[in-house]
mmCIF file of C-alpha atoms in Angstrom:
data_model
loop_
_atom_site.group_PDB
_atom_site.id
_atom_site.type_symbol
_atom_site.label_atom_id
_atom_site.label_comp_id
_atom_site.label_asym_id
_atom_site.label_seq_id
_atom_site.Cartn_x
_atom_site.Cartn_y
_atom_site.Cartn_z
ATOM 1 C CA UNK F 1 -45.160 -123.702 -24.153
ATOM 2 C CA UNK F 2 -45.466 -125.827 -27.354
ATOM 3 C CA UNK F 3 -43.516 -124.972 -30.446
ATOM 4 C CA UNK F 4 -46.718 -124.102 -32.256
ATOM 5 C CA UNK F 5 -47.690 -121.543 -29.601
ATOM 6 C CA UNK F 6 -44.204 -120.010 -29.660
ATOM 7 C CA UNK F 7 -44.298 -119.507 -33.413
ATOM 8 C CA UNK F 8 -47.776 -117.959 -33.155
ATOM 9 C CA UNK F 9 -46.615 -115.444 -30.504
ATOM 10 C CA UNK F 10 -43.610 -114.376 -32.581
ATOM 11 C CA UNK F 11 -45.827 -113.846 -35.600
ATOM 12 C CA UNK F 12 -48.207 -111.598 -33.618
ATOM 13 C CA UNK F 13 -45.281 -109.547 -32.188
ATOM 14 C CA UNK F 14 -43.846 -108.996 -35.651
ATOM 15 C CA UNK F 15 -47.220 -107.871 -36.959
ATOM 16 C CA UNK F 16 -47.645 -105.344 -34.093
ATOM 17 C CA UNK F 17 -44.153 -103.898 -34.625
ATOM 18 C CA UNK F 18 -44.813 -103.409 -38.309
ATOM 19 C CA UNK F 19 -48.073 -101.577 -37.638
ATOM 20 C CA UNK F 20 -46.391 -99.252 -35.082
ATOM 21 C CA UNK F 21 -43.640 -98.377 -37.497
ATOM 22 C CA UNK F 22 -46.207 -97.607 -40.178
ATOM 23 C CA UNK F 23 -48.110 -95.267 -37.852
ATOM 24 C CA UNK F 24 -44.898 -93.480 -36.761
ATOM 25 C CA UNK F 25 -43.841 -93.040 -40.348
ATOM 26 C CA UNK F 26 -47.264 -91.634 -41.209
ATOM 27 C CA UNK F 27 -47.004 -89.114 -38.319
ATOM 28 C CA UNK F 28 -43.592 -87.925 -39.468
ATOM 29 C CA UNK F 29 -44.911 -87.537 -42.960
ATOM 30 C CA UNK F 30 -47.856 -85.483 -41.762
ATOM 31 C CA UNK F 31 -45.597 -83.238 -39.608
ATOM 32 C CA UNK F 32 -43.196 -82.653 -42.431
ATOM 33 C CA UNK F 33 -46.045 -81.849 -44.745
ATOM 34 C CA UNK F 34 -47.439 -79.350 -42.217
ATOM 35 C CA UNK F 35 -44.048 -77.671 -41.784
ATOM 36 C CA UNK F 36 -43.630 -77.453 -45.507
ATOM 37 C CA UNK F 37 -47.090 -75.886 -45.884
ATOM 38 C CA UNK F 38 -46.335 -73.322 -43.141
ATOM 39 C CA UNK F 39 -43.042 -72.354 -44.705
ATOM 40 C CA UNK F 40 -44.726 -72.056 -48.052
ATOM 41 C CA UNK F 41 -47.435 -69.799 -46.547
ATOM 42 C CA UNK F 42 -44.864 -67.571 -44.839
ATOM 43 C CA UNK F 43 -42.875 -67.276 -48.019
ATOM 44 C CA UNK F 44 -46.021 -66.417 -49.955
ATOM 45 C CA UNK F 45 -46.985 -63.756 -47.391
ATOM 46 C CA UNK F 46 -43.487 -62.239 -47.542
ATOM 47 C CA UNK F 47 -43.597 -62.133 -51.282
ATOM 48 C CA UNK F 48 -47.037 -60.563 -51.136
ATOM 49 C CA UNK F 49 -45.854 -57.912 -48.691
ATOM 50 C CA UNK F 50 -42.771 -57.150 -50.753
ATOM 51 C CA UNK F 51 -44.934 -56.927 -53.807
ATOM 52 C CA UNK F 52 -47.364 -54.590 -52.021
ATOM 53 C CA UNK F 53 -44.483 -52.424 -50.816
ATOM 54 C CA UNK F 54 -43.103 -52.204 -54.265
ATOM 55 C CA UNK F 55 -46.414 -51.022 -55.653
ATOM 56 C CA UNK F 56 -46.546 -47.242 -56.328
ATOM 57 C CA UNK F 57 -48.669 -44.984 -54.018
ATOM 58 C CA UNK F 58 -52.046 -43.929 -55.219
ATOM 59 C CA UNK F 59 -52.445 -40.333 -56.328
ATOM 60 C CA UNK F 60 -54.340 -39.327 -53.164
ATOM 61 C CA UNK F 61 -51.716 -40.976 -50.926
ATOM 62 C CA UNK F 62 -48.903 -39.210 -52.754
ATOM 63 C CA UNK F 63 -50.673 -35.856 -52.421
ATOM 64 C CA UNK F 64 -51.135 -36.443 -48.672
ATOM 65 C CA UNK F 65 -47.429 -37.201 -48.170
ATOM 66 C CA UNK F 66 -46.441 -34.139 -50.214
ATOM 67 C CA UNK F 67 -48.831 -31.913 -48.231
ATOM 68 C CA UNK F 68 -47.438 -33.118 -44.892
ATOM 69 C CA UNK F 69 -43.922 -32.479 -46.129
ATOM 70 C CA UNK F 70 -44.832 -28.960 -47.295
ATOM 71 C CA UNK F 71 -46.426 -28.131 -43.889
ATOM 72 C CA UNK F 72 -43.481 -29.422 -41.858
ATOM 73 C CA UNK F 73 -42.672 -26.852 -39.164
ATOM 74 C CA UNK F 74 -38.904 -27.019 -39.666
ATOM 75 C CA UNK F 75 -39.193 -26.537 -43.427
ATOM 76 C CA UNK F 76 -41.517 -23.540 -42.907
ATOM 77 C CA UNK F 77 -39.227 -22.082 -40.240
ATOM 78 C CA UNK F 78 -36.214 -22.205 -42.561
ATOM 79 C CA UNK F 79 -38.263 -20.447 -45.234
ATOM 80 C CA UNK F 80 -39.394 -17.789 -42.758
ATOM 81 C CA UNK F 81 -43.023 -18.801 -43.318
ATOM 82 C CA UNK F 82 -43.859 -20.366 -39.936
ATOM 83 C CA UNK F 83 -47.075 -19.023 -38.408
ATOM 84 C CA UNK F 84 -47.707 -20.296 -34.886
ATOM 85 C CA UNK F 85 -51.454 -19.802 -35.327
ATOM 86 C CA UNK F 86 -51.616 -21.955 -38.476
ATOM 87 C CA UNK F 87 -53.375 -25.189 -37.467
ATOM 88 C CA UNK F 88 -52.217 -27.053 -40.609
ATOM 89 C CA UNK F 89 -48.530 -27.029 -39.597
ATOM 90 C CA UNK F 90 -47.151 -30.472 -38.674
ATOM 91 C CA UNK F 91 -45.134 -30.508 -35.398
ATOM 92 C CA UNK F 92 -43.536 -33.227 -33.285
ATOM 93 C CA UNK F 93 -45.675 -33.977 -30.227
ATOM 94 C CA UNK F 94 -43.716 -31.962 -27.650
ATOM 95 C CA UNK F 95 -43.185 -28.935 -29.885
ATOM 96 C CA UNK F 96 -46.852 -29.065 -30.852
ATOM 97 C CA UNK F 97 -47.800 -29.034 -27.166
ATOM 98 C CA UNK F 98 -45.599 -25.981 -26.569
ATOM 99 C CA UNK F 99 -47.183 -24.183 -29.524
ATOM 100 C CA UNK F 100 -50.675 -24.971 -28.176
ATOM 101 C CA UNK F 101 -49.722 -23.542 -24.769
ATOM 102 C CA UNK F 102 -48.332 -20.400 -26.420
ATOM 103 C CA UNK F 103 -51.472 -19.901 -28.505
ATOM 104 C CA UNK F 104 -53.667 -20.318 -25.420
ATOM 105 C CA UNK F 105 -51.600 -17.750 -23.528
ATOM 106 C CA UNK F 106 -51.738 -15.373 -26.491
ATOM 107 C CA UNK F 107 -55.523 -15.728 -26.601
ATOM 108 C CA UNK F 108 -55.902 -15.244 -22.838
ATOM 109 C CA UNK F 109 -53.496 -12.317 -22.453
ATOM 110 C CA UNK F 110 -53.707 -10.581 -25.853
ATOM 111 C CA UNK F 111 -57.189 -11.135 -27.266
ATOM 112 C CA UNK F 112 -59.022 -7.917 -28.135
ATOM 113 C CA UNK F 113 -62.265 -6.736 -29.676
ATOM 114 C CA UNK F 114 -61.380 -5.614 -33.200
ATOM 115 C CA UNK F 115 -64.229 -3.100 -33.130
ATOM 116 C CA UNK F 116 -62.357 -1.195 -30.395
ATOM 117 C CA UNK F 117 -58.687 -2.104 -30.836
ATOM 118 C CA UNK F 118 -56.630 -2.720 -33.977
ATOM 119 C CA UNK F 119 -53.214 -4.275 -34.281
ATOM 120 C CA UNK F 120 -50.492 -2.412 -36.131
ATOM 121 C CA UNK F 121 -49.305 -5.398 -38.170
ATOM 122 C CA UNK F 122 -45.704 -4.354 -37.475
ATOM 123 C CA UNK F 123 -43.116 -5.786 -35.097
ATOM 124 C CA UNK F 124 -40.375 -3.181 -35.418
ATOM 125 C CA UNK F 125 -40.347 0.424 -34.232
ATOM 126 C CA UNK F 126 -37.734 3.167 -34.494
ATOM 127 C CA UNK F 127 -38.228 6.336 -32.485
ATOM 128 C CA UNK F 128 -36.641 9.331 -30.813
ATOM 129 C CA UNK F 129 -37.587 10.353 -27.282
ATOM 130 C CA UNK F 130 -37.107 13.529 -25.295
ATOM 131 C CA UNK F 131 -37.486 12.743 -21.574
ATOM 132 C CA UNK F 132 -37.709 15.450 -18.883
ATOM 133 C CA UNK F 133 -38.152 14.861 -15.166
ATOM 134 C CA UNK F 134 -37.817 16.382 -11.701
ATOM 135 C CA UNK F 135 -37.968 15.006 -8.175
ATOM 136 C CA UNK F 136 -39.658 17.028 -5.449
ATOM 137 C CA UNK F 137 -40.095 16.815 -1.674
ATOM 138 C CA UNK F 138 -42.571 18.354 0.754
ATOM 139 C CA UNK F 139 -41.829 17.681 4.431
ATOM 140 C CA UNK F 140 -42.588 18.805 7.936
ATOM 141 C CA UNK F 141 -39.716 17.575 10.086
ATOM 142 C CA UNK F 142 -40.637 17.259 13.739
ATOM 143 C CA UNK F 143 -44.009 18.748 12.711
ATOM 144 C CA UNK F 144 -42.304 22.084 13.346
ATOM 145 C CA UNK F 145 -40.208 22.717 10.229
ATOM 146 C CA UNK F 146 -42.046 22.816 6.866
ATOM 147 C CA UNK F 147 -39.649 22.578 3.913
ATOM 148 C CA UNK F 148 -40.126 22.206 0.157
ATOM 149 C CA UNK F 149 -37.329 21.107 -2.155
ATOM 150 C CA UNK F 150 -37.263 20.555 -5.919
ATOM 151 C CA UNK F 151 -34.517 19.328 -8.202
ATOM 152 C CA UNK F 152 -33.412 20.785 -11.497
ATOM 153 C CA UNK F 153 -35.294 19.564 -14.538
ATOM 154 C CA UNK F 154 -33.210 16.861 -16.167
ATOM 155 C CA UNK F 155 -33.450 16.410 -19.915
ATOM 156 C CA UNK F 156 -32.457 13.409 -22.031
ATOM 157 C CA UNK F 157 -32.640 12.976 -25.803
ATOM 158 C CA UNK F 158 -32.295 9.486 -27.224
ATOM 159 C CA UNK F 159 -32.770 7.329 -30.324
ATOM 160 C CA UNK F 160 -34.064 3.764 -30.054
ATOM 161 C CA UNK F 161 -34.954 0.739 -32.147
ATOM 162 C CA UNK F 162 -37.405 -1.832 -30.839
ATOM 163 C CA UNK F 163 -38.487 -5.344 -31.844
ATOM 164 C CA UNK F 164 -41.733 -6.292 -30.133
ATOM 165 C CA UNK F 165 -40.990 -5.875 -26.379
ATOM 166 C CA UNK F 166 -37.195 -5.476 -26.606
ATOM 167 C CA UNK F 167 -35.554 -2.143 -27.387
ATOM 168 C CA UNK F 168 -32.016 -0.788 -27.486
ATOM 169 C CA UNK F 169 -30.871 2.781 -27.854
ATOM 170 C CA UNK F 170 -28.636 5.584 -26.732
ATOM 171 C CA UNK F 171 -29.520 8.833 -24.970
ATOM 172 C CA UNK F 172 -27.616 12.063 -24.306
ATOM 173 C CA UNK F 173 -27.855 14.146 -21.131
ATOM 174 C CA UNK F 174 -28.941 17.440 -22.658
ATOM 175 C CA UNK F 175 -28.645 19.218 -19.297
ATOM 176 C CA UNK F 176 -24.922 18.586 -19.494
ATOM 177 C CA UNK F 177 -24.628 19.403 -23.215
ATOM 178 C CA UNK F 178 -26.646 22.639 -23.195
ATOM 179 C CA UNK F 179 -26.444 23.863 -19.610
ATOM 180 C CA UNK F 180 -22.934 22.539 -18.899
ATOM 181 C CA UNK F 181 -24.227 21.042 -15.633
ATOM 182 C CA UNK F 182 -22.611 17.995 -14.011
ATOM 183 C CA UNK F 183 -24.296 14.637 -14.595
ATOM 184 C CA UNK F 184 -25.370 13.821 -11.051
ATOM 185 C CA UNK F 185 -28.505 11.858 -11.874
ATOM 186 C CA UNK F 186 -29.338 8.505 -13.417
ATOM 187 C CA UNK F 187 -32.554 6.957 -14.655
ATOM 188 C CA UNK F 188 -33.261 3.459 -16.001
ATOM 189 C CA UNK F 189 -36.538 1.810 -16.932
ATOM 190 C CA UNK F 190 -37.670 -1.560 -18.231
ATOM 191 C CA UNK F 191 -41.224 -2.365 -19.222
ATOM 192 C CA UNK F 192 -43.283 -5.226 -20.610
ATOM 193 C CA UNK F 193 -46.929 -5.059 -21.568
ATOM 194 C CA UNK F 194 -49.634 -7.097 -23.227
ATOM 195 C CA UNK F 195 -53.367 -6.578 -23.509
ATOM 196 C CA UNK F 196 -54.155 -7.899 -20.022
ATOM 197 C CA UNK F 197 -51.238 -6.785 -17.844
ATOM 198 C CA UNK F 198 -48.316 -4.379 -17.660
ATOM 199 C CA UNK F 199 -45.025 -4.601 -15.734
ATOM 200 C CA UNK F 200 -42.533 -1.776 -15.176
ATOM 201 C CA UNK F 201 -39.199 -1.825 -13.339
ATOM 202 C CA UNK F 202 -37.226 1.353 -12.670
ATOM 203 C CA UNK F 203 -34.227 2.956 -10.968
ATOM 204 C CA UNK F 204 -33.694 6.671 -10.227
ATOM 205 C CA UNK F 205 -30.780 8.441 -8.581
ATOM 206 C CA UNK F 206 -30.035 12.102 -7.866
ATOM 207 C CA UNK F 207 -26.968 13.216 -5.921
ATOM 208 C CA UNK F 208 -27.176 16.975 -6.426
ATOM 209 C CA UNK F 209 -28.784 19.817 -8.310
ATOM 210 C CA UNK F 210 -31.637 20.394 -5.825
ATOM 211 C CA UNK F 211 -33.066 23.726 -4.665
ATOM 212 C CA UNK F 212 -34.898 24.906 -1.576
ATOM 213 C CA UNK F 213 -38.251 26.479 -2.526
ATOM 214 C CA UNK F 214 -39.765 27.207 0.904
ATOM 215 C CA UNK F 215 -38.101 26.995 4.314
ATOM 216 C CA UNK F 216 -40.121 27.526 7.472
ATOM 217 C CA UNK F 217 -40.707 31.223 8.159
ATOM 218 C CA UNK F 218 -37.991 32.395 5.791
ATOM 219 C CA UNK F 219 -39.467 35.176 3.599
ATOM 220 C CA UNK F 220 -42.814 34.580 5.225
ATOM 221 C CA UNK F 221 -43.111 31.118 3.671
ATOM 222 C CA UNK F 222 -43.069 32.528 0.130
ATOM 223 C CA UNK F 223 -41.382 30.768 -2.788
ATOM 224 C CA UNK F 224 -37.702 31.320 -3.488
ATOM 225 C CA UNK F 225 -34.897 29.340 -5.125
ATOM 226 C CA UNK F 226 -31.605 28.608 -3.404
ATOM 227 C CA UNK F 227 -29.282 25.718 -4.226
ATOM 228 C CA UNK F 228 -29.048 23.049 -1.534
ATOM 229 C CA UNK F 229 -26.408 20.283 -1.906
ATOM 230 C CA UNK F 230 -27.665 18.278 1.078
ATOM 231 C CA UNK F 231 -30.240 16.154 -0.816
ATOM 232 C CA UNK F 232 -29.605 12.655 -2.134
ATOM 233 C CA UNK F 233 -32.195 10.354 -3.703
ATOM 234 C CA UNK F 234 -31.999 6.698 -4.702
ATOM 235 C CA UNK F 235 -35.090 4.670 -5.502
ATOM 236 C CA UNK F 236 -35.867 1.466 -7.359
ATOM 237 C CA UNK F 237 -38.926 -0.708 -7.662
ATOM 238 C CA UNK F 238 -41.391 -2.640 -9.766
ATOM 239 C CA UNK F 239 -45.032 -1.970 -10.673
ATOM 240 C CA UNK F 240 -47.457 -4.534 -12.078
ATOM 241 C CA UNK F 241 -50.986 -3.850 -13.322
ATOM 242 C CA UNK F 242 -53.865 -6.143 -14.284
ATOM 243 C CA UNK F 243 -56.344 -4.680 -16.777
ATOM 244 C CA UNK F 244 -59.870 -6.055 -16.515
ATOM 245 C CA UNK F 245 -61.431 -4.761 -19.745
ATOM 246 C CA UNK F 246 -58.504 -5.727 -21.956
ATOM 247 C CA UNK F 247 -60.706 -6.590 -24.930
ATOM 248 C CA UNK F 248 -61.846 -2.971 -25.373
ATOM 249 C CA UNK F 249 -59.228 -0.893 -23.527
ATOM 250 C CA UNK F 250 -55.580 -0.861 -24.635
ATOM 251 C CA UNK F 251 -52.880 0.486 -22.314
ATOM 252 C CA UNK F 252 -50.315 -0.165 -25.049
ATOM 253 C CA UNK F 253 -52.153 2.085 -27.511
ATOM 254 C CA UNK F 254 -51.494 5.050 -25.217
ATOM 255 C CA UNK F 255 -48.007 4.338 -23.857
ATOM 256 C CA UNK F 256 -46.098 1.873 -26.047
ATOM 257 C CA UNK F 257 -47.784 2.524 -29.436
ATOM 258 C CA UNK F 258 -48.168 -1.232 -29.951
ATOM 259 C CA UNK F 259 -51.869 -1.018 -30.854
ATOM 260 C CA UNK F 260 -54.387 1.522 -32.111
ATOM 261 C CA UNK F 261 -57.490 2.428 -30.096
ATOM 262 C CA UNK F 262 -60.401 2.826 -32.524
ATOM 263 C CA UNK F 263 -63.253 3.621 -30.110
ATOM 264 C CA UNK F 264 -63.301 5.142 -26.623
ATOM 265 C CA UNK F 265 -63.198 2.709 -23.700
ATOM 266 C CA UNK F 266 -61.979 2.420 -20.116
ATOM 267 C CA UNK F 267 -61.051 -0.242 -17.601
ATOM 268 C CA UNK F 268 -60.607 -0.810 -13.892
ATOM 269 C CA UNK F 269 -57.004 -1.600 -13.013
ATOM 270 C CA UNK F 270 -55.668 -3.633 -10.100
ATOM 271 C CA UNK F 271 -51.973 -3.715 -9.298
ATOM 272 C CA UNK F 272 -49.153 -4.269 -6.844
ATOM 273 C CA UNK F 273 -45.996 -2.223 -6.404
ATOM 274 C CA UNK F 274 -42.786 -2.530 -4.443
ATOM 275 C CA UNK F 275 -40.311 0.329 -3.982
ATOM 276 C CA UNK F 276 -37.110 0.888 -2.058
ATOM 277 C CA UNK F 277 -36.819 4.603 -1.301
ATOM 278 C CA UNK F 278 -33.675 6.152 0.190
ATOM 279 C CA UNK F 279 -33.716 9.939 0.693
ATOM 280 C CA UNK F 280 -31.217 11.899 2.785
ATOM 281 C CA UNK F 281 -31.712 15.517 3.897
ATOM 282 C CA UNK F 282 -28.542 16.924 5.500
ATOM 283 C CA UNK F 283 -29.520 20.171 7.209
ATOM 284 C CA UNK F 284 -25.916 20.728 8.285
ATOM 285 C CA UNK F 285 -25.294 21.884 4.688
ATOM 286 C CA UNK F 286 -27.878 24.669 4.782
ATOM 287 C CA UNK F 287 -26.668 27.857 3.066
ATOM 288 C CA UNK F 288 -26.541 31.162 4.900
ATOM 289 C CA UNK F 289 -28.805 32.658 6.256
ATOM 290 C CA UNK F 290 -31.307 29.771 6.300
ATOM 291 C CA UNK F 291 -29.682 28.120 9.297
ATOM 292 C CA UNK F 292 -30.971 30.975 11.477
ATOM 293 C CA UNK F 293 -34.553 29.965 10.615
ATOM 294 C CA UNK F 294 -34.040 26.319 11.544
ATOM 295 C CA UNK F 295 -36.227 25.178 14.460
ATOM 296 C CA UNK F 296 -34.946 21.570 14.646
ATOM 297 C CA UNK F 297 -31.425 20.125 15.083
ATOM 298 C CA UNK F 298 -29.143 20.722 12.070
ATOM 299 C CA UNK F 299 -28.393 17.079 11.433
ATOM 300 C CA UNK F 300 -28.875 14.345 8.826
ATOM 301 C CA UNK F 301 -32.430 13.083 8.364
ATOM 302 C CA UNK F 302 -32.553 9.851 6.410
ATOM 303 C CA UNK F 303 -35.723 8.191 5.152
ATOM 304 C CA UNK F 304 -34.791 4.727 3.926
ATOM 305 C CA UNK F 305 -37.702 2.334 3.705
ATOM 306 C CA UNK F 306 -39.367 -0.418 1.706
ATOM 307 C CA UNK F 307 -42.938 0.188 0.649
ATOM 308 C CA UNK F 308 -45.403 -2.543 -0.376
ATOM 309 C CA UNK F 309 -48.580 -1.249 -1.974
ATOM 310 C CA UNK F 310 -51.875 -2.281 -3.479
ATOM 311 C CA UNK F 311 -53.030 -0.172 -6.430
ATOM 312 C CA UNK F 312 -56.677 0.175 -7.419
ATOM 313 C CA UNK F 313 -57.688 2.651 -10.096
ATOM 314 C CA UNK F 314 -59.114 3.367 -13.517
ATOM 315 C CA UNK F 315 -57.805 4.194 -16.966
ATOM 316 C CA UNK F 316 -59.710 5.709 -19.873
ATOM 317 C CA UNK F 317 -58.872 6.033 -23.576
ATOM 318 C CA UNK F 318 -60.747 8.843 -25.294
ATOM 319 C CA UNK F 319 -60.730 8.746 -29.103
ATOM 320 C CA UNK F 320 -61.903 12.324 -29.657
ATOM 321 C CA UNK F 321 -61.034 12.473 -33.371
ATOM 322 C CA UNK F 322 -59.881 10.079 -36.046
ATOM 323 C CA UNK F 323 -56.240 9.040 -35.376
ATOM 324 C CA UNK F 324 -56.209 10.929 -32.050
ATOM 325 C CA UNK F 325 -56.171 9.394 -28.568
ATOM 326 C CA UNK F 326 -56.097 10.908 -25.082
ATOM 327 C CA UNK F 327 -55.531 8.700 -22.021
ATOM 328 C CA UNK F 328 -55.722 9.464 -18.339
ATOM 329 C CA UNK F 329 -55.001 6.902 -15.623
ATOM 330 C CA UNK F 330 -55.231 7.354 -11.841
ATOM 331 C CA UNK F 331 -54.022 4.715 -9.376
ATOM 332 C CA UNK F 332 -54.311 5.524 -5.653
ATOM 333 C CA UNK F 333 -52.074 3.300 -3.525
ATOM 334 C CA UNK F 334 -52.265 2.006 0.028
ATOM 335 C CA UNK F 335 -49.887 -0.324 1.798
ATOM 336 C CA UNK F 336 -47.077 -0.648 4.329
ATOM 337 C CA UNK F 337 -43.805 1.217 4.853
ATOM 338 C CA UNK F 338 -41.002 -0.580 6.690
ATOM 339 C CA UNK F 339 -37.987 1.493 7.770
ATOM 340 C CA UNK F 340 -34.565 -0.052 7.332
ATOM 341 C CA UNK F 341 -31.957 -0.119 10.069
ATOM 342 C CA UNK F 342 -29.985 2.812 8.628
ATOM 343 C CA UNK F 343 -33.079 5.029 8.590
ATOM 344 C CA UNK F 344 -33.654 7.815 11.133
ATOM 345 C CA UNK F 345 -36.636 5.814 12.423
ATOM 346 C CA UNK F 346 -35.111 2.374 12.103
ATOM 347 C CA UNK F 347 -37.286 -0.726 12.288
ATOM 348 C CA UNK F 348 -40.630 1.078 12.464
ATOM 349 C CA UNK F 349 -43.692 0.472 10.286
ATOM 350 C CA UNK F 350 -46.250 2.964 8.992
ATOM 351 C CA UNK F 351 -49.220 2.942 6.699
ATOM 352 C CA UNK F 352 -48.224 3.815 3.134
ATOM 353 C CA UNK F 353 -50.388 6.226 1.155
ATOM 354 C CA UNK F 354 -49.690 7.684 -2.252
ATOM 355 C CA UNK F 355 -50.626 7.582 -5.870
ATOM 356 C CA UNK F 356 -49.494 7.016 -9.432
ATOM 357 C CA UNK F 357 -50.932 8.948 -12.326
ATOM 358 C CA UNK F 358 -50.302 9.183 -16.047
ATOM 359 C CA UNK F 359 -51.620 10.895 -19.154
ATOM 360 C CA UNK F 360 -50.906 10.481 -22.848
ATOM 361 C CA UNK F 361 -51.822 12.250 -26.059
ATOM 362 C CA UNK F 362 -51.206 10.182 -29.221
ATOM 363 C CA UNK F 363 -51.525 10.864 -32.931
ATOM 364 C CA UNK F 364 -51.292 8.007 -35.465
ATOM 365 C CA UNK F 365 -50.857 8.568 -39.183
ATOM 366 C CA UNK F 366 -50.320 5.348 -41.172
ATOM 367 C CA UNK F 367 -47.181 3.861 -39.547
ATOM 368 C CA UNK F 368 -45.981 7.150 -38.040
ATOM 369 C CA UNK F 369 -46.882 8.092 -34.477
ATOM 370 C CA UNK F 370 -46.376 11.067 -32.169
ATOM 371 C CA UNK F 371 -46.874 11.030 -28.413
ATOM 372 C CA UNK F 372 -46.842 13.353 -25.408
ATOM 373 C CA UNK F 373 -46.720 11.484 -22.091
ATOM 374 C CA UNK F 374 -46.720 12.530 -18.441
ATOM 375 C CA UNK F 375 -46.232 10.488 -15.259
ATOM 376 C CA UNK F 376 -46.212 11.173 -11.526
ATOM 377 C CA UNK F 377 -45.225 8.723 -8.804
ATOM 378 C CA UNK F 378 -45.766 9.960 -5.230
ATOM 379 C CA UNK F 379 -45.232 8.393 -1.784
ATOM 380 C CA UNK F 380 -46.243 9.782 1.603
ATOM 381 C CA UNK F 381 -44.186 8.781 4.631
ATOM 382 C CA UNK F 382 -45.957 9.706 7.878
ATOM 383 C CA UNK F 383 -44.753 8.772 11.366
ATOM 384 C CA UNK F 384 -45.182 10.168 14.884
ATOM 385 C CA UNK F 385 -42.364 12.658 14.383
ATOM 386 C CA UNK F 386 -42.171 13.387 10.636
ATOM 387 C CA UNK F 387 -44.345 13.878 7.583
ATOM 388 C CA UNK F 388 -42.539 13.453 4.272
ATOM 389 C CA UNK F 389 -43.959 13.356 0.730
ATOM 390 C CA UNK F 390 -41.641 12.578 -2.193
ATOM 391 C CA UNK F 391 -42.506 12.370 -5.869
ATOM 392 C CA UNK F 392 -40.985 12.074 -9.325
ATOM 393 C CA UNK F 393 -42.668 13.901 -12.219
ATOM 394 C CA UNK F 394 -41.876 13.026 -15.818
ATOM 395 C CA UNK F 395 -42.821 14.516 -19.189
ATOM 396 C CA UNK F 396 -41.774 12.880 -22.477
ATOM 397 C CA UNK F 397 -42.204 13.596 -26.192
ATOM 398 C CA UNK F 398 -41.947 10.644 -28.605
ATOM 399 C CA UNK F 399 -41.865 10.455 -32.409
ATOM 400 C CA UNK F 400 -41.469 7.176 -34.250
ATOM 401 C CA UNK F 401 -42.304 4.869 -37.127
ATOM 402 C CA UNK F 402 -43.440 1.249 -37.265
ATOM 403 C CA UNK F 403 -42.095 -1.134 -39.873
#
């Protein structure tokens, strides 16, 4: 290559390098400018946001925040002003869901027609109750020995205070106080009711104080009264009722004084009951001269069985005058009896037949109420060798005040 060509090539290479450097420098300049613009934009946005945050709320926004704070559920609860039916109360999501479920249940189970049923507006009640009951038995042992037995009438007097469905109180056995008789009986009850259903659990025990009233051919089958220590009773169970016409008929108005029936109405009732009944009749303890009239072995007859029953019946509330209410309820029962292994007829099954009945007379005057209530619970045990009907009858007088 000539010297002239060499010099020309070097000149072209230098020119190309200079142009490349200029382009690279221009690119760097553009990138830096872009970065600077982006940073400037971000800074401006941040300043704008800070400025917006620092601006005071409008009057409507401030009122909305204040209203939400005033309707906060916790604040209302601490003030004692929380109403679960108030739709303006602000709850957390889970607590709000629970409140919605409660309100639905209250509507489904407690909704009533205000033309027929009125609430009392009170949650507390204080009352005194005089409770009197007997247990009675009619049997034909071996289908050859008809016997009737009845206990003494047991009398309790108690004072109670109640908040909604929960009550506490104390009762005195008046049979022991007045008649100086031994306390050989016990009775416990627990109940819960709402407009649509009612549940009752109970326990009864009697270990003495029973009397023979008829005994085979003794005195020609006529009534008499002779003490018989050979009877023992123990029974417990649970009853549950579903009320179909709960919007117009109130079971609680007649028996728990939780509502007021304004107009007469009735309802079909469907229920289920379970009872464990344990009754012993020891004929070896017969007093003289009844043992001479005994036509079956003088031994222990024990009826210990579980009974499962379906209840179908009707209840009616009759408002015959202002502030007055009369209720009558009849519940025939049908089901199955299963004898336990310690029963005289161990392991056998029979059809269960019986009935539950109740009546109530109520007077309401402002927040004061008076009530007269009666109940009967009867079970018929019938097998190939024995027929045995047992029942518990109860009469109570109640006086109380709502507040």
